[in-house]
XYZ file of C-alpha atoms in Angstrom:
682
model
C 56.801 109.591 52.117
C 59.335 111.198 49.535
C 62.022 108.799 50.122
C 59.689 105.793 49.847
C 58.300 107.290 46.878
C 61.773 107.610 45.369
C 62.573 103.917 46.309
C 59.345 102.562 44.628
C 60.194 104.337 41.332
C 63.749 102.720 41.516
C 62.267 99.657 42.155
C 59.847 99.805 38.899
C 60.821 97.321 35.954
C 59.955 97.783 32.242
C 57.269 95.909 31.072
C 58.114 92.260 29.963
C 61.292 92.297 32.394
C 60.961 89.921 34.998
C 61.554 90.705 38.689
C 64.865 89.083 39.803
C 64.672 86.333 42.577
C 66.823 86.557 46.034
C 65.659 83.498 47.433
C 68.187 80.629 47.742
C 67.937 77.644 45.509
C 66.245 74.459 47.021
C 69.554 72.641 47.543
C 71.547 75.649 48.823
C 73.559 74.724 51.943
C 74.364 77.521 54.369
C 77.924 76.568 55.849
C 78.872 80.165 56.841
C 78.672 80.646 60.873
C 77.059 83.382 62.897
C 80.508 83.833 64.293
C 82.514 84.150 61.063
C 79.580 86.356 59.666
C 79.204 88.656 62.957
C 82.226 87.793 64.985
C 82.761 91.421 65.724
C 79.183 91.912 66.682
C 79.058 88.754 68.989
C 81.833 89.922 70.982
C 79.928 92.716 72.470
C 77.087 90.590 73.097
C 75.860 90.993 76.696
C 76.634 87.577 78.551
C 74.033 85.910 80.386
C 74.779 85.886 84.541
C 72.727 85.828 87.481
C 74.989 88.106 89.325
C 76.377 85.731 92.137
C 79.799 86.077 90.579
C 79.910 89.263 92.613
C 78.674 88.185 95.645
C 80.991 87.123 98.761
C 79.836 85.666 102.163
C 81.597 87.067 105.037
C 81.484 84.817 108.181
C 82.565 85.479 112.184
C 80.877 89.133 111.850
C 79.804 90.243 115.293
C 76.394 89.542 116.243
C 74.322 92.590 117.177
C 70.830 93.772 117.525
C 69.065 96.381 115.416
C 70.535 99.054 117.784
C 73.803 98.583 116.896
C 73.610 97.247 113.300
C 74.085 100.707 111.501
C 77.248 101.050 113.174
C 78.096 97.453 112.090
C 77.406 98.325 108.928
C 79.566 101.364 108.620
C 82.479 99.206 109.719
C 81.898 96.642 107.048
C 81.263 99.181 104.562
C 84.812 100.924 105.465
C 86.758 97.939 105.124
C 85.153 95.915 102.252
C 84.639 99.362 100.096
C 88.309 99.439 99.435
C 88.083 96.447 97.146
C 85.365 97.672 95.025
C 81.851 99.296 94.676
C 79.201 97.403 96.987
C 76.010 97.544 95.466
C 73.857 95.548 97.732
C 74.329 94.037 101.365
C 72.198 91.461 103.476
C 72.532 90.695 107.082
C 70.387 87.722 108.028
C 68.569 88.141 111.527
C 67.424 85.333 114.022
C 66.526 85.731 117.402
C 66.606 89.807 117.409
C 70.223 89.377 116.282
C 72.341 88.965 113.184
C 73.451 85.387 112.565
C 77.199 86.136 112.542
C 77.542 86.096 108.573
C 76.491 88.548 105.821
C 76.296 88.928 102.213
C 78.101 91.620 100.051
C 77.380 91.921 96.327
C 79.922 94.209 94.351
C 79.786 95.932 90.877
C 82.192 93.711 89.332
C 83.327 89.770 90.014
C 86.811 91.344 89.843
C 85.887 93.151 92.931
C 84.543 90.410 94.709
C 87.834 88.339 93.943
C 90.053 90.960 95.546
C 87.863 91.476 98.613
C 88.350 87.461 99.206
C 92.135 87.603 98.636
C 92.690 90.625 100.956
C 89.944 90.416 103.714
C 89.940 86.782 104.370
C 91.695 86.487 107.759
C 91.013 90.010 108.747
C 91.321 90.592 112.390
C 88.475 92.959 113.519
C 89.173 92.435 117.217
C 90.389 89.942 119.492
C 87.131 87.722 119.178
C 86.366 88.242 115.515
C 88.569 87.267 112.419
C 86.663 87.414 109.316
C 86.475 84.329 106.747
C 85.714 85.516 103.447
C 84.600 83.650 100.532
C 83.052 83.832 97.175
C 79.290 82.499 97.060
C 79.861 80.517 94.020
C 82.711 78.408 95.914
C 79.610 76.850 98.135
C 78.558 75.188 94.830
C 81.944 74.070 93.746
C 82.988 72.571 97.002
C 79.505 70.975 97.627
C 79.947 69.033 94.160
C 83.391 67.613 94.836
C 83.454 63.937 94.440
C 83.687 61.807 97.764
C 85.989 59.707 95.669
C 89.857 60.527 95.964
C 91.871 60.442 92.641
C 95.379 60.605 92.796
C 97.044 63.752 91.266
C 98.615 62.787 87.632
C 102.488 62.037 88.388
C 104.616 64.628 86.555
C 107.829 63.652 84.940
C 111.074 64.338 86.604
C 113.306 66.873 84.667
C 117.222 66.606 85.528
C 118.692 69.785 84.824
C 122.352 68.300 86.002
C 124.104 69.773 88.993
C 123.209 73.513 89.185
C 126.197 74.172 91.364
C 128.746 72.411 88.787
C 130.834 75.604 88.673
C 131.801 75.295 92.500
C 133.374 71.952 91.865
C 136.242 73.526 89.792
C 139.183 71.843 91.113
C 141.260 75.203 90.635
C 138.342 77.119 92.237
C 137.883 79.485 89.181
C 135.247 82.013 89.457
C 132.760 82.437 86.323
C 131.483 85.774 84.748
C 129.382 86.744 81.886
C 130.156 89.025 79.279
C 128.056 90.614 76.384
C 129.591 91.880 73.309
C 129.206 92.712 69.853
C 126.799 95.364 70.844
C 124.761 92.715 72.501
C 124.655 90.185 69.525
C 126.821 87.784 71.688
C 126.949 86.451 75.122
C 129.754 84.475 76.630
C 130.367 82.868 80.208
C 134.130 82.423 80.950
C 136.151 81.030 83.860
C 138.501 83.359 85.406
C 142.425 82.495 85.088
C 145.277 84.478 85.784
C 146.658 83.966 81.948
C 143.703 84.478 79.760
C 139.711 83.860 80.104
C 138.651 80.097 79.558
C 135.379 79.928 77.473
C 132.809 77.981 79.053
C 129.720 78.796 76.869
C 129.095 81.136 74.213
C 125.938 81.785 72.211
C 124.706 84.287 69.730
C 121.536 86.505 70.679
C 121.287 84.732 73.967
C 119.426 87.917 75.314
C 117.804 90.659 73.788
C 118.886 93.419 76.046
C 121.304 92.307 79.218
C 121.504 89.482 81.671
C 121.095 88.930 85.400
C 122.628 86.423 87.984
C 120.683 85.199 90.709
C 121.717 86.158 94.140
C 123.437 82.768 94.684
C 124.629 82.207 91.350
C 122.194 79.301 90.384
C 120.749 80.822 87.318
C 121.573 82.988 84.471
C 118.201 85.134 83.538
C 118.132 86.376 79.926
C 115.532 88.726 78.542
C 113.133 88.703 75.617
C 110.508 90.470 74.122
C 107.918 87.716 75.382
C 109.270 87.140 78.768
C 112.197 85.884 80.812
C 114.187 82.782 80.537
C 116.429 80.866 83.219
C 119.454 78.813 82.256
C 121.800 76.633 84.574
C 123.529 73.486 84.684
C 126.981 72.453 83.304
C 125.640 72.866 79.657
C 123.605 76.131 80.718
C 120.218 74.304 79.594
C 116.995 76.249 79.861
C 115.466 75.822 83.615
C 112.473 77.827 83.469
C 110.685 80.670 81.202
C 108.338 83.334 82.276
C 105.702 84.671 79.864
C 105.618 88.542 80.290
C 105.348 90.616 77.258
C 107.455 93.555 77.115
C 109.499 92.872 80.280
C 112.106 95.297 81.311
C 113.217 94.531 84.828
C 113.511 91.627 86.963
C 114.629 91.165 90.860
C 115.237 87.894 92.335
C 114.061 87.048 96.138
C 117.393 86.348 98.267
C 116.383 82.733 98.565
C 116.203 82.471 94.604
C 112.460 81.147 95.093
C 110.566 83.983 93.600
C 111.372 86.487 90.882
C 109.974 89.660 90.254
C 109.237 90.949 86.609
C 108.197 94.384 85.346
C 106.724 95.409 81.911
C 105.013 98.688 80.928
C 102.854 97.220 78.578
C 100.464 94.977 79.905
C 98.767 96.467 83.122
C 95.027 96.839 83.184
C 92.739 97.863 85.713
C 90.822 94.776 86.559
C 93.624 92.508 86.171
C 97.213 93.833 87.320
C 99.904 92.576 85.268
C 102.798 95.500 85.544
C 104.514 93.467 88.369
C 104.325 89.821 88.233
C 105.740 87.505 91.262
C 106.503 84.112 89.994
C 107.640 80.758 91.657
C 111.029 79.881 90.066
C 110.550 76.100 90.800
C 107.159 75.637 89.111
C 107.084 78.800 86.888
C 103.597 79.666 88.073
C 102.381 83.180 88.561
C 101.975 83.722 92.206
C 100.361 87.499 91.979
C 100.425 90.470 90.021
C 100.467 94.359 91.037
C 99.935 97.452 89.409
C 102.495 99.928 88.991
C 102.714 103.606 87.803
C 106.473 103.991 87.504
C 109.412 102.005 87.748
C 111.637 104.953 88.408
C 112.566 103.361 91.853
C 113.310 99.650 90.990
C 113.166 97.499 92.653
C 109.458 98.453 93.720
C 109.355 95.389 95.897
C 112.268 95.037 98.477
C 112.822 91.632 100.093
C 113.456 90.490 103.693
C 116.936 88.675 103.900
C 115.131 85.061 104.360
C 112.772 85.627 101.322
C 109.683 85.259 103.525
C 108.606 88.638 103.377
C 108.562 91.401 100.838
C 107.360 95.134 101.130
C 106.464 98.205 99.049
C 105.984 101.723 99.560
C 103.158 104.108 98.490
C 101.864 107.293 99.585
C 101.566 107.294 103.469
C 101.397 103.405 103.215
C 103.977 100.434 103.785
C 102.445 97.170 102.673
C 104.193 94.216 103.779
C 103.344 90.797 102.118
C 104.331 87.115 103.160
C 105.304 84.406 101.187
C 104.250 81.860 99.857
C 100.300 83.261 100.095
C 101.756 86.861 98.629
C 98.979 88.331 100.906
C 99.178 91.057 103.345
C 100.797 90.427 106.640
C 98.166 90.382 109.343
C 95.666 91.244 106.211
C 96.115 95.128 106.610
C 98.896 97.782 105.376
C 100.931 100.188 107.841
C 99.569 103.655 107.558
C 102.856 105.782 108.178
C 102.197 109.550 106.998
C 104.720 110.976 104.886
C 107.091 107.777 104.609
C 109.793 108.552 102.550
C 111.857 105.418 102.208
C 112.471 102.186 103.826
C 115.164 99.450 103.751
C 115.453 95.756 105.131
C 118.487 94.873 107.313
C 120.753 92.375 105.377
C 120.804 90.236 108.636
C 117.654 90.261 110.283
C 113.803 90.812 109.549
C 114.035 94.257 110.626
C 112.697 97.353 108.690
C 114.215 100.874 108.796
C 112.109 103.677 107.361
C 112.174 107.555 107.629
C 109.729 110.277 108.080
C 110.349 113.993 107.288
C 109.202 116.845 109.606
C 105.709 117.850 109.786
C 104.952 121.241 111.279
C 106.262 120.772 114.942
C 106.591 117.130 114.615
C 110.326 116.199 114.023
C 111.476 114.039 111.514
C 112.105 110.347 112.704
C 113.895 107.088 111.811
C 112.295 103.985 113.072
C 113.215 100.314 113.489
C 110.614 97.850 113.303
C 110.879 93.980 114.010
C 108.506 92.067 111.818
C 106.390 90.104 111.920
C 105.376 91.183 115.367
C 105.350 95.141 114.128
C 107.452 96.041 117.381
C 109.324 99.436 117.143
C 112.719 98.488 118.725
C 114.285 102.160 118.118
C 113.122 105.640 117.247
C 115.264 108.236 116.493
C 114.057 111.806 116.128
C 115.795 114.355 114.130
C 115.754 118.016 113.330
C 115.895 120.497 110.437
C 116.230 117.505 108.179
C 116.544 118.066 104.341
C 116.996 114.499 103.169
C 118.022 111.157 104.603
C 119.804 107.739 103.099
C 119.615 104.666 104.631
C 122.908 102.532 104.353
C 122.823 99.062 105.912
C 126.147 97.203 106.356
C 126.201 93.716 104.913
C 125.897 91.828 107.930
C 123.078 93.964 109.209
C 125.650 94.673 112.371
C 125.233 98.526 111.657
C 123.096 101.021 110.026
C 124.105 104.339 108.939
C 121.369 106.901 108.276
C 122.997 109.817 106.288
C 121.214 112.953 107.237
C 121.476 116.380 105.530
C 120.453 119.287 107.725
C 120.223 122.961 107.661
C 120.926 124.081 111.011
C 119.335 127.348 112.374
C 121.286 130.427 111.746
C 123.495 128.642 109.054
C 123.077 129.076 105.093
C 124.777 125.714 103.999
C 124.106 122.128 104.268
C 125.609 120.024 107.246
C 125.798 116.115 106.796
C 125.462 113.707 109.856
C 126.049 110.157 109.823
C 123.955 108.729 112.600
C 125.401 104.993 113.138
C 122.831 102.629 114.854
C 124.643 99.751 116.502
C 122.189 96.846 115.720
C 123.599 94.138 117.998
C 123.843 96.247 121.289
C 121.189 96.808 123.812
C 118.808 99.287 123.380
C 120.570 100.089 119.887
C 122.914 102.953 120.997
C 123.480 105.605 118.008
C 126.759 107.673 117.394
C 127.039 110.717 115.432
C 129.650 111.875 112.959
C 129.122 115.404 111.357
C 130.761 116.643 108.332
C 130.397 120.035 106.815
C 131.758 119.211 103.264
C 129.361 117.793 100.451
C 129.297 114.177 100.373
C 130.094 112.453 97.176
C 129.657 108.752 98.382
C 129.621 106.686 101.171
C 130.408 102.680 101.731
C 130.310 100.295 104.580
C 133.321 97.693 104.719
C 131.168 94.311 104.051
C 132.677 92.333 106.853
C 133.851 94.779 109.214
C 133.411 97.734 111.173
C 134.776 100.413 109.202
C 133.155 102.939 106.654
C 134.586 105.110 103.747
C 133.260 108.618 102.891
C 134.048 110.690 99.763
C 133.629 114.447 100.695
C 134.732 117.841 99.106
C 134.443 119.325 95.672
C 136.485 118.688 92.737
C 139.476 119.078 92.562
C 139.967 118.943 96.310
C 138.081 115.661 96.797
C 139.222 114.072 100.093
C 138.505 110.388 101.282
C 138.140 109.766 104.750
C 138.022 106.091 106.841
C 136.495 105.644 109.941
C 136.127 102.896 112.536
C 133.405 101.927 114.513
C 134.806 100.747 117.946
C 133.482 98.619 120.786
C 133.758 101.275 123.426
C 131.163 103.436 121.699
C 133.593 105.718 119.774
C 134.003 106.399 116.178
C 137.627 107.039 115.072
C 138.926 108.739 112.358
C 141.739 106.385 110.811
C 143.165 108.228 107.912
C 142.178 110.868 105.384
C 143.907 111.296 101.670
C 143.200 114.560 100.164
C 142.996 115.347 96.532
C 141.710 112.319 95.287
C 140.475 111.640 91.485
C 137.448 109.456 92.657
C 133.835 109.511 92.692
C 132.918 106.267 93.486
C 133.880 103.549 96.395
C 134.323 99.680 95.714
C 134.871 97.681 98.747
C 136.264 94.029 98.145
C 133.432 91.397 99.223
C 135.557 90.176 102.034
C 136.486 93.685 103.291
C 139.957 95.519 104.189
C 140.772 96.437 100.409
C 138.851 98.933 98.184
C 139.186 100.726 95.091
C 138.726 104.456 94.759
C 137.521 104.888 91.383
C 137.111 108.168 89.268
C 134.438 106.959 86.594
C 133.251 108.353 83.248
C 134.073 112.148 83.629
C 137.098 111.330 85.842
C 138.599 109.607 83.079
C 138.686 106.063 84.831
C 141.384 107.245 87.751
C 141.999 104.331 89.985
C 143.437 104.002 93.432
C 143.995 100.481 95.300
C 144.090 101.051 99.137
C 144.725 98.621 102.130
C 142.512 99.830 105.166
C 144.303 97.838 107.773
C 147.280 100.210 107.597
C 145.371 102.688 105.248
C 148.348 102.607 102.500
C 147.982 103.035 98.875
C 149.114 100.038 97.321
C 148.768 101.295 93.780
C 147.530 104.243 91.738
C 146.483 103.219 88.096
C 144.411 104.488 85.033
C 141.724 102.998 82.914
C 140.725 105.575 80.597
C 136.895 106.263 80.422
C 136.173 103.279 82.702
C 132.454 103.179 83.447
C 132.383 100.120 85.440
C 134.229 98.324 88.357
C 133.304 94.669 89.566
C 135.028 92.800 92.241
C 134.998 88.807 92.089
C 133.275 86.903 94.627
C 136.335 86.337 96.653
C 138.082 89.628 96.806
C 141.116 88.395 95.010
C 140.508 90.161 91.648
C 138.667 93.084 90.329
C 137.742 94.381 86.707
C 137.364 97.872 85.386
C 135.527 98.083 82.070
C 134.428 100.595 79.386
C 131.133 99.721 78.032
C 129.788 100.168 74.899
C 126.578 101.420 76.365
C 128.132 104.453 77.891
C 131.105 104.750 75.400
C 131.522 103.946 71.905
C 135.152 103.744 71.622
C 137.945 101.641 73.667
C 135.577 99.249 74.846
C 137.416 96.536 76.913
C 137.568 94.913 80.183
C 140.963 94.646 82.177
C 141.616 92.359 85.010
C 143.581 93.389 88.130
C 144.950 91.732 91.470
C 143.468 93.426 94.624
C 146.878 94.766 95.074
C 146.336 96.785 91.642
C 148.565 94.733 89.703
C 147.281 94.625 85.932
C 146.961 91.333 84.709
C 144.944 91.199 81.272
C 143.678 93.592 78.754
C 140.702 91.976 77.056
C 139.437 94.205 73.995
C 136.001 92.789 73.018
C 134.449 94.468 69.976
C 131.696 96.478 71.172
C 132.011 95.032 74.618
C 128.819 95.816 76.755
C 128.537 94.107 80.068
C 130.432 92.017 82.417
C 129.001 90.392 85.736
C 130.616 88.109 88.100
C 128.789 84.717 89.062
C 127.771 85.318 92.759
C 128.686 82.371 95.070
C 126.070 80.984 97.715
C 126.987 81.348 101.389
C 129.856 79.009 102.739
C 128.774 75.743 104.460
C 131.292 76.156 106.852
C 130.725 76.690 110.486
C 132.266 80.051 112.203
C 134.774 77.545 114.228
C 135.718 75.853 110.905
C 136.671 78.991 109.174
C 138.694 79.830 112.303
C 140.470 76.608 112.127
C 141.168 77.205 108.253
C 142.543 80.290 108.995
C 144.697 79.050 111.767
C 146.260 76.525 109.612
C 146.470 78.855 106.551
C 150.343 78.442 106.409
C 149.752 74.614 105.833
C 147.598 75.500 102.846
C 149.319 78.343 101.390
C 152.466 76.054 100.749
C 150.070 74.061 98.709
C 148.997 76.685 96.581
C 152.352 78.445 96.412
C 153.657 75.345 94.917
C 150.877 75.121 92.449
C 151.566 78.926 91.706
C 155.216 78.177 90.959
C 154.568 75.046 88.780
C 152.257 77.123 86.673
C 154.539 80.103 86.344
C 157.356 77.786 85.279
C 155.716 75.912 82.624
C 154.885 77.240 79.340
C 150.967 77.852 78.567
C 148.938 74.259 78.450
C 148.663 74.978 74.560
C 152.381 75.529 74.008
C 153.245 72.327 76.060
C 150.397 70.345 73.997
C 152.225 71.611 71.026
C 155.588 70.521 71.873
C 154.519 67.246 72.711
C 152.786 66.654 69.731
C 156.013 67.854 67.835
C 158.160 65.381 69.423
C 155.943 62.645 68.948
C 155.884 63.435 65.128
C 159.686 63.150 65.191
C 159.952 60.220 67.205
C 157.524 58.468 64.310
C 159.625 59.949 61.424
C 162.763 58.792 63.222
C 161.199 55.196 63.430
C 160.638 55.094 59.816
C 163.773 56.169 58.713
C 165.633 53.794 60.878
C 163.551 50.622 59.360
C 164.067 52.046 56.148
C 167.937 52.177 56.780
C 167.982 48.594 57.901
C 165.998 47.449 55.016
C 168.509 48.646 52.396
C 171.557 47.577 54.340
C 172.102 44.504 51.543
C 172.058 46.820 48.806
C 174.616 49.111 50.454
C 177.059 46.203 50.874
C 176.502 44.926 47.438
C 177.228 48.517 45.761
C 180.316 48.846 47.893
C 181.897 45.672 47.107
C 181.083 43.811 50.560
C 182.893 46.802 52.635
C 180.483 47.925 55.518
C 180.608 51.494 55.520
C 177.864 51.640 58.340
C 180.457 51.351 61.045
C 182.796 54.141 61.302
C 185.738 51.814 62.421
C 184.965 48.736 60.134
C 188.017 49.417 57.617
C 190.429 50.774 60.121
C 193.402 48.860 58.671
C 193.188 51.319 55.770
C 193.569 54.193 57.919
C 196.758 56.305 57.787
C 197.850 58.834 60.351
C 198.973 62.556 59.205
C 199.589 65.394 61.421
C 198.952 68.825 60.380
C 200.416 71.991 61.828
C 198.744 75.519 61.249
C 200.732 78.872 62.294
C 197.805 80.675 64.466
C 199.631 83.885 65.164
C 202.717 85.333 66.872
C 203.102 87.426 70.154
C 206.259 89.197 71.321
C 206.134 90.007 74.918
C 209.181 93.021 76.081
C 211.021 91.870 79.165
C 212.258 94.503 81.293
C 215.519 94.862 82.976
C 216.089 92.235 85.247
């Protein structure tokens, strides 16, 4: 009452003063919409809904009577509660049994969509495979017109020959270079004398670039997403909008690309990881991701038909193009630590650590059948690392163990022979610390760096067909912390990167000889070209702020070029697609290699005997200018002939012998020197 009285006191007006009017005039038009005036309030206004968006219909459910209904409900609840909270369910009855379909209502429409995506096709048993649909889909499909309309024809976009670089007559490989602290990106063709620029652009990418596995596309990073470039002039082929994208990964077949951004993930709409269709640019599916520490999160099968991810006690395998779980369910593997696909077959290897009295084990699983083709039990295991040979012929499991009664760690290399029956396993034991391990890409050898600085040794082993693994050679006291095999095998580079000041050793493993020992001071990276003929060492501005450059070497360790780029950051060779030649055709080429070698040697001699193309062109241009000048001078000389005759009284002095009758012959002798030679008694 007190407040009301105060308001009344304030509203009192002096006698004679007219009370102000707050009414709108008669001709006033209100042109301000509710959205403009109360936009923030209207956004929070509850939307009218009848709840059917959250309802799913599950068909092919077992038909049971009242006595087994409770058990059926428990099974359904266990399967479908994974996708969200179920607020209501309905089991229709007829003739004393359920009708074989049920209705489930979730707390949110997003949960219903998730149930349809993951549970449709779920195999309950041999007789019952669930079909799951949204309740709203029934109205949508019932209202489809019976008249068929042809889809709108999309215009064809010609991006040119996406493998244009493969047609280079001199078979030059290409590589990308980022320099000027990331401001400039260039594509170069490799040449023995100097790089040949193919394309160069400013601010082409905001961070770094990636080539696709077969070299078809170049991916560039931007704040708003990823762009793919290709063709002869590197036109933009596709773009994918993913705000704040940081990491990408391609499927081996180049059909899909996976992007990661830490900015866009939400609970109902997973956006941290998105899988895109490269050809159409469409989003195929999104996933949640708590951490990108172990990128790539998804690992692809070699044919690109499957991809898998590991979470706690679970291995989830998805299939393309549906992007759904294989057989609609994940694999429950208690304690799974790591997994890896074979590069040659649809086989997954994974390992599980020890659990009380249960030993650690490595399992090889065939997909999509999920048959376990080999299980290897391991004891006293500290850690395992999985290393596949490039063709999938061998798998090495590096096992760190602490044998009973010992203090130190012993390393076993468990070598699985994948191409032999029952996958036999051989073991190599090493008691020194392991620095690096690497398989020969196209062969049966592997190299191991072991020991501690300054006594670091490198050992070369050969896996033989008779079930033995032989030590071929060991080099001691090496300055190396990394092994880089040539893509074609046989040759490798032992590199001491960063802290070891860029020591390099070029090795031929056919006879285990050191071809050359060199150094690229503070080198941070080593990159082989796809052919295995050249190798690049580089000092990246991202890791070291001075001496930024990349050097080109032959596989034998002969230095060809020193390319100093201001604030050089990254060099990546453009991959080549697999050869279209059959194994028999390749054998035939190797057999006739001498015939082809003569042609290439002739081209090499020709290029060595001539000056560079620029110098030859310059000399030709100068010669052409001289020829034209000489022709002009001769024309002028001939035009002035009458004038010369007139000035010289008709005497033709153009010819040396024109006045031979007036010549006089004179002989002149010159005294050059005098030499006295003593002659002894005769």
